[in-house]
Every structure is written in structure tokens, then in C-alpha cells.
């Protein structure tokens, strides 16, 4: 037994999948308070035609071509975002963003020591371009830097 709503949803999902797999994509995970709402505001209405009329500065107004090929996607809910993150990034840990005391504890334990070391080195070196220097230092000394293990030849 299928309802008309169920059939329409399946039809729409097939169209979206066909479009999303028609060429290269860039999948991103964005994280901040009110992220879904703010990202969707930046995207504009789902219809590129409507976006051009009502939100001409939105990404869909600028890059979308029609209602199906609207250039960009944004999750419509936290639950949807978690599902999509797990699809594109199966190894990712999806957790709520910390706030309040929990966020402060994390920053004090994990971020402040790295920043302190970086700024101490910055003061010792006194580079001509301190902003670029600290950016390079943070990249080189990131304790969470991804590791790429080269394959071993047997």
C-alpha cells in the first residue's frame, strides 16, 4: 500500500539523487549554533526561480538553474543533518556542539595550551608578519592534524 504522498516523496528523492550524482560535489559539515537555519537562509528558497525573485543574493539565486538543479543542499533539521553526515562521512562522530561550562572546559583543556605555546613562540621569534606566522605555526603544530598512513609494500 502506497499513499500519493509516499509516491511523490520517492519520485522527488530519485530526482535529487540523480542530480546529486550527475557530477562532482563538495560535501561539508558545518557546525555552529543555529547552523541549519543560517545556512538555509544563505542558500535561499529551494526554487532557484523563486530565489532570484525574493533572495537575489542567495546561493541558489546566483548558481541554481531551475527547481531541481538548485546548486546547493542544506539539511532541513538536526536529524536530517545527522543522517546526511553519516552518509557522506561514515567515520565522523556526530555530537551536539558543547556550550556553557562544557565548552569552557574543552577550550581550557584542548585549545588554550596550543594557543599559549604558539603565542609564546610568536613573541620569541617576533616575525615581520605575525598573523601569517601564527597561522603557519598553528597548521604545523595542530595536535589534531590528520595523518595519512602511506601504504606499505609487501
PDB file of C-alpha atoms in Angstrom:
ATOM      1  CA  UNK A   1       0.000   0.000   0.000  1.00  0.00           C
ATOM      2  CA  UNK A   2       1.415   3.360  -1.046  1.00  0.00           C
ATOM      3  CA  UNK A   3      -0.085   6.751  -0.451  1.00  0.00           C
ATOM      4  CA  UNK A   4       0.202   9.524  -3.025  1.00  0.00           C
ATOM      5  CA  UNK A   5       2.472  11.406  -0.592  1.00  0.00           C
ATOM      6  CA  UNK A   6       4.767   8.404  -0.300  1.00  0.00           C
ATOM      7  CA  UNK A   7       4.986   8.014  -4.091  1.00  0.00           C
ATOM      8  CA  UNK A   8       5.717  11.722  -4.562  1.00  0.00           C
ATOM      9  CA  UNK A   9       8.428  11.591  -1.915  1.00  0.00           C
ATOM     10  CA  UNK A  10      10.071   8.594  -3.627  1.00  0.00           C
ATOM     11  CA  UNK A  11       9.856  10.348  -7.025  1.00  0.00           C
ATOM     12  CA  UNK A  12      11.419  13.512  -5.591  1.00  0.00           C
ATOM     13  CA  UNK A  13      14.195  11.596  -3.814  1.00  0.00           C
ATOM     14  CA  UNK A  14      15.088   9.795  -7.081  1.00  0.00           C
ATOM     15  CA  UNK A  15      15.327  13.152  -8.879  1.00  0.00           C
ATOM     16  CA  UNK A  16      17.521  14.612  -6.130  1.00  0.00           C
ATOM     17  CA  UNK A  17      19.794  11.542  -6.144  1.00  0.00           C
ATOM     18  CA  UNK A  18      20.081  11.678  -9.933  1.00  0.00           C
ATOM     19  CA  UNK A  19      21.059  15.360  -9.808  1.00  0.00           C
ATOM     20  CA  UNK A  20      23.477  14.958  -6.893  1.00  0.00           C
ATOM     21  CA  UNK A  21      25.254  12.102  -8.649  1.00  0.00           C
ATOM     22  CA  UNK A  22      25.352  13.800 -12.072  1.00  0.00           C
ATOM     23  CA  UNK A  23      28.734  15.400 -11.418  1.00  0.00           C
ATOM     24  CA  UNK A  24      31.307  16.252  -8.761  1.00  0.00           C
ATOM     25  CA  UNK A  25      30.072  17.530  -5.400  1.00  0.00           C
ATOM     26  CA  UNK A  26      31.629  19.073  -2.342  1.00  0.00           C
ATOM     27  CA  UNK A  27      30.236  17.646   0.899  1.00  0.00           C
ATOM     28  CA  UNK A  28      30.758  19.730   4.035  1.00  0.00           C
ATOM     29  CA  UNK A  29      29.865  19.537   7.683  1.00  0.00           C
ATOM     30  CA  UNK A  30      29.147  22.946   9.157  1.00  0.00           C
ATOM     31  CA  UNK A  31      28.924  23.433  12.903  1.00  0.00           C
ATOM     32  CA  UNK A  32      27.772  26.418  14.906  1.00  0.00           C
ATOM     33  CA  UNK A  33      24.731  27.486  16.859  1.00  0.00           C
ATOM     34  CA  UNK A  34      21.671  27.863  14.604  1.00  0.00           C
ATOM     35  CA  UNK A  35      23.756  26.457  11.771  1.00  0.00           C
ATOM     36  CA  UNK A  36      20.893  24.841   9.865  1.00  0.00           C
ATOM     37  CA  UNK A  37      18.757  27.986   9.973  1.00  0.00           C
ATOM     38  CA  UNK A  38      21.613  30.314   8.989  1.00  0.00           C
ATOM     39  CA  UNK A  39      22.889  28.022   6.207  1.00  0.00           C
ATOM     40  CA  UNK A  40      19.409  27.634   4.748  1.00  0.00           C
ATOM     41  CA  UNK A  41      19.000  31.412   4.852  1.00  0.00           C
ATOM     42  CA  UNK A  42      22.245  31.765   2.870  1.00  0.00           C
ATOM     43  CA  UNK A  43      21.007  29.126   0.377  1.00  0.00           C
ATOM     44  CA  UNK A  44      17.684  30.850  -0.244  1.00  0.00           C
ATOM     45  CA  UNK A  45      14.404  29.228  -1.293  1.00  0.00           C
ATOM     46  CA  UNK A  46      14.563  25.721  -2.778  1.00  0.00           C
ATOM     47  CA  UNK A  47      13.300  27.011  -6.121  1.00  0.00           C
ATOM     48  CA  UNK A  48      16.056  28.870  -7.967  1.00  0.00           C
ATOM     49  CA  UNK A  49      13.383  30.881  -9.789  1.00  0.00           C
ATOM     50  CA  UNK A  50      11.775  31.991  -6.513  1.00  0.00           C
ATOM     51  CA  UNK A  51      15.221  32.634  -5.015  1.00  0.00           C
ATOM     52  CA  UNK A  52      16.016  35.074  -7.845  1.00  0.00           C
ATOM     53  CA  UNK A  53      12.805  36.965  -7.118  1.00  0.00           C
ATOM     54  CA  UNK A  54      12.864  37.034  -3.314  1.00  0.00           C
ATOM     55  CA  UNK A  55      16.515  36.399  -2.306  1.00  0.00           C
ATOM     56  CA  UNK A  56      18.677  37.592  -5.237  1.00  0.00           C
ATOM     57  CA  UNK A  57      21.895  37.422  -3.196  1.00  0.00           C
ATOM     58  CA  UNK A  58      21.334  33.785  -2.144  1.00  0.00           C
ATOM     59  CA  UNK A  59      23.461  30.918  -3.445  1.00  0.00           C
ATOM     60  CA  UNK A  60      20.516  29.303  -5.247  1.00  0.00           C
ATOM     61  CA  UNK A  61      19.616  32.584  -6.963  1.00  0.00           C
ATOM     62  CA  UNK A  62      23.199  33.005  -8.145  1.00  0.00           C
ATOM     63  CA  UNK A  63      24.134  29.410  -9.030  1.00  0.00           C
ATOM     64  CA  UNK A  64      20.875  27.466  -9.433  1.00  0.00           C
ATOM     65  CA  UNK A  65      19.407  26.826 -12.870  1.00  0.00           C
ATOM     66  CA  UNK A  66      15.920  25.514 -12.063  1.00  0.00           C
ATOM     67  CA  UNK A  67      13.860  23.926  -9.294  1.00  0.00           C
ATOM     68  CA  UNK A  68      15.725  20.611  -9.481  1.00  0.00           C
ATOM     69  CA  UNK A  69      19.217  21.902 -10.239  1.00  0.00           C
ATOM     70  CA  UNK A  70      19.275  24.471  -7.471  1.00  0.00           C
ATOM     71  CA  UNK A  71      23.062  24.201  -6.975  1.00  0.00           C
ATOM     72  CA  UNK A  72      23.246  23.578  -3.227  1.00  0.00           C
ATOM     73  CA  UNK A  73      21.701  21.482  -0.497  1.00  0.00           C
ATOM     74  CA  UNK A  74      21.168  22.111   3.163  1.00  0.00           C
ATOM     75  CA  UNK A  75      19.732  19.751   5.735  1.00  0.00           C
ATOM     76  CA  UNK A  76      16.297  20.752   6.942  1.00  0.00           C
ATOM     77  CA  UNK A  77      16.665  19.507  10.517  1.00  0.00           C
ATOM     78  CA  UNK A  78      19.183  18.243  13.054  1.00  0.00           C
ATOM     79  CA  UNK A  79      18.003  14.686  12.463  1.00  0.00           C
ATOM     80  CA  UNK A  80      18.363  15.107   8.691  1.00  0.00           C
ATOM     81  CA  UNK A  81      21.831  16.614   9.121  1.00  0.00           C
ATOM     82  CA  UNK A  82      22.976  13.706  11.273  1.00  0.00           C
ATOM     83  CA  UNK A  83      21.675  11.208   8.693  1.00  0.00           C
ATOM     84  CA  UNK A  84      23.425  13.039   5.843  1.00  0.00           C
ATOM     85  CA  UNK A  85      26.692  13.417   7.771  1.00  0.00           C
ATOM     86  CA  UNK A  86      26.733   9.667   8.435  1.00  0.00           C
ATOM     87  CA  UNK A  87      26.107   9.032   4.716  1.00  0.00           C
ATOM     88  CA  UNK A  88      28.941  11.241   3.424  1.00  0.00           C
ATOM     89  CA  UNK A  89      31.308  10.808   6.372  1.00  0.00           C
ATOM     90  CA  UNK A  90      30.638   7.346   7.841  1.00  0.00           C
ATOM     91  CA  UNK A  91      33.569   7.591  10.275  1.00  0.00           C
ATOM     92  CA  UNK A  92      32.559  11.002  11.641  1.00  0.00           C
ATOM     93  CA  UNK A  93      31.412  11.338  15.211  1.00  0.00           C
ATOM     94  CA  UNK A  94      28.225  13.387  15.257  1.00  0.00           C
ATOM     95  CA  UNK A  95      27.849  15.139  18.578  1.00  0.00           C
ATOM     96  CA  UNK A  96      25.993  18.212  19.689  1.00  0.00           C
ATOM     97  CA  UNK A  97      28.088  21.367  19.938  1.00  0.00           C
ATOM     98  CA  UNK A  98      29.114  21.998  23.507  1.00  0.00           C
ATOM     99  CA  UNK A  99      28.125  25.201  25.210  1.00  0.00           C
ATOM    100  CA  UNK A 100      28.457  26.873  28.590  1.00  0.00           C
ATOM    101  CA  UNK A 101      30.725  25.226  31.134  1.00  0.00           C
ATOM    102  CA  UNK A 102      31.308  22.172  28.944  1.00  0.00           C
ATOM    103  CA  UNK A 103      32.607  24.375  26.107  1.00  0.00           C
ATOM    104  CA  UNK A 104      34.791  26.357  28.503  1.00  0.00           C
ATOM    105  CA  UNK A 105      36.292  23.154  29.921  1.00  0.00           C
ATOM    106  CA  UNK A 106      37.065  21.914  26.407  1.00  0.00           C
ATOM    107  CA  UNK A 107      38.701  25.198  25.400  1.00  0.00           C
ATOM    108  CA  UNK A 108      40.800  25.367  28.583  1.00  0.00           C
ATOM    109  CA  UNK A 109      41.954  21.746  28.236  1.00  0.00           C
ATOM    110  CA  UNK A 110      42.443  21.451  24.463  1.00  0.00           C
ATOM    111  CA  UNK A 111      42.716  24.833  22.791  1.00  0.00           C
ATOM    112  CA  UNK A 112      44.367  27.194  25.260  1.00  0.00           C
ATOM    113  CA  UNK A 113      47.589  25.159  25.687  1.00  0.00           C
ATOM    114  CA  UNK A 114      48.183  25.101  21.922  1.00  0.00           C
ATOM    115  CA  UNK A 115      47.430  28.807  21.554  1.00  0.00           C
ATOM    116  CA  UNK A 116      49.610  29.679  24.534  1.00  0.00           C
ATOM    117  CA  UNK A 117      52.556  27.759  23.078  1.00  0.00           C
ATOM    118  CA  UNK A 118      52.017  29.414  19.713  1.00  0.00           C
ATOM    119  CA  UNK A 119      51.882  32.922  21.123  1.00  0.00           C
ATOM    120  CA  UNK A 120      54.959  32.315  23.305  1.00  0.00           C
ATOM    121  CA  UNK A 121      56.878  31.223  20.184  1.00  0.00           C
ATOM    122  CA  UNK A 122      55.500  34.232  18.306  1.00  0.00           C
ATOM    123  CA  UNK A 123      56.882  36.557  20.997  1.00  0.00           C
ATOM    124  CA  UNK A 124      60.283  34.839  20.849  1.00  0.00           C
ATOM    125  CA  UNK A 125      60.562  34.938  17.046  1.00  0.00           C
ATOM    126  CA  UNK A 126      58.976  38.390  16.519  1.00  0.00           C
ATOM    127  CA  UNK A 127      58.250  37.818  12.819  1.00  0.00           C
ATOM    128  CA  UNK A 128      57.591  40.681  10.429  1.00  0.00           C
ATOM    129  CA  UNK A 129      54.146  39.257   9.559  1.00  0.00           C
ATOM    130  CA  UNK A 130      52.827  37.857  12.872  1.00  0.00           C
ATOM    131  CA  UNK A 131      49.419  36.865  11.512  1.00  0.00           C
ATOM    132  CA  UNK A 132      50.860  34.677   8.756  1.00  0.00           C
ATOM    133  CA  UNK A 133      53.471  33.300  11.150  1.00  0.00           C
ATOM    134  CA  UNK A 134      50.912  32.210  13.762  1.00  0.00           C
ATOM    135  CA  UNK A 135      48.696  30.712  11.042  1.00  0.00           C
ATOM    136  CA  UNK A 136      51.612  28.626   9.754  1.00  0.00           C
ATOM    137  CA  UNK A 137      52.632  27.679  13.291  1.00  0.00           C
ATOM    138  CA  UNK A 138      49.102  26.517  14.125  1.00  0.00           C
ATOM    139  CA  UNK A 139      48.964  24.420  10.957  1.00  0.00           C
ATOM    140  CA  UNK A 140      52.325  22.821  11.728  1.00  0.00           C
ATOM    141  CA  UNK A 141      51.542  22.229  15.421  1.00  0.00           C
ATOM    142  CA  UNK A 142      47.900  21.196  15.228  1.00  0.00           C
ATOM    143  CA  UNK A 143      47.545  18.274  17.665  1.00  0.00           C
ATOM    144  CA  UNK A 144      44.529  17.069  15.657  1.00  0.00           C
ATOM    145  CA  UNK A 145      46.249  17.203  12.286  1.00  0.00           C
ATOM    146  CA  UNK A 146      45.003  14.373  10.076  1.00  0.00           C
ATOM    147  CA  UNK A 147      47.533  11.639   9.497  1.00  0.00           C
ATOM    148  CA  UNK A 148      47.900   9.890   6.197  1.00  0.00           C
ATOM    149  CA  UNK A 149      49.481   6.487   6.527  1.00  0.00           C
ATOM    150  CA  UNK A 150      51.324   5.555   3.366  1.00  0.00           C
ATOM    151  CA  UNK A 151      50.521   2.064   2.140  1.00  0.00           C
ATOM    152  CA  UNK A 152      53.209  -0.461   2.853  1.00  0.00           C
ATOM    153  CA  UNK A 153      54.525  -2.552   0.007  1.00  0.00           C
ATOM    154  CA  UNK A 154      54.906  -6.187   0.932  1.00  0.00           C
TER     155      UNK A 154
END
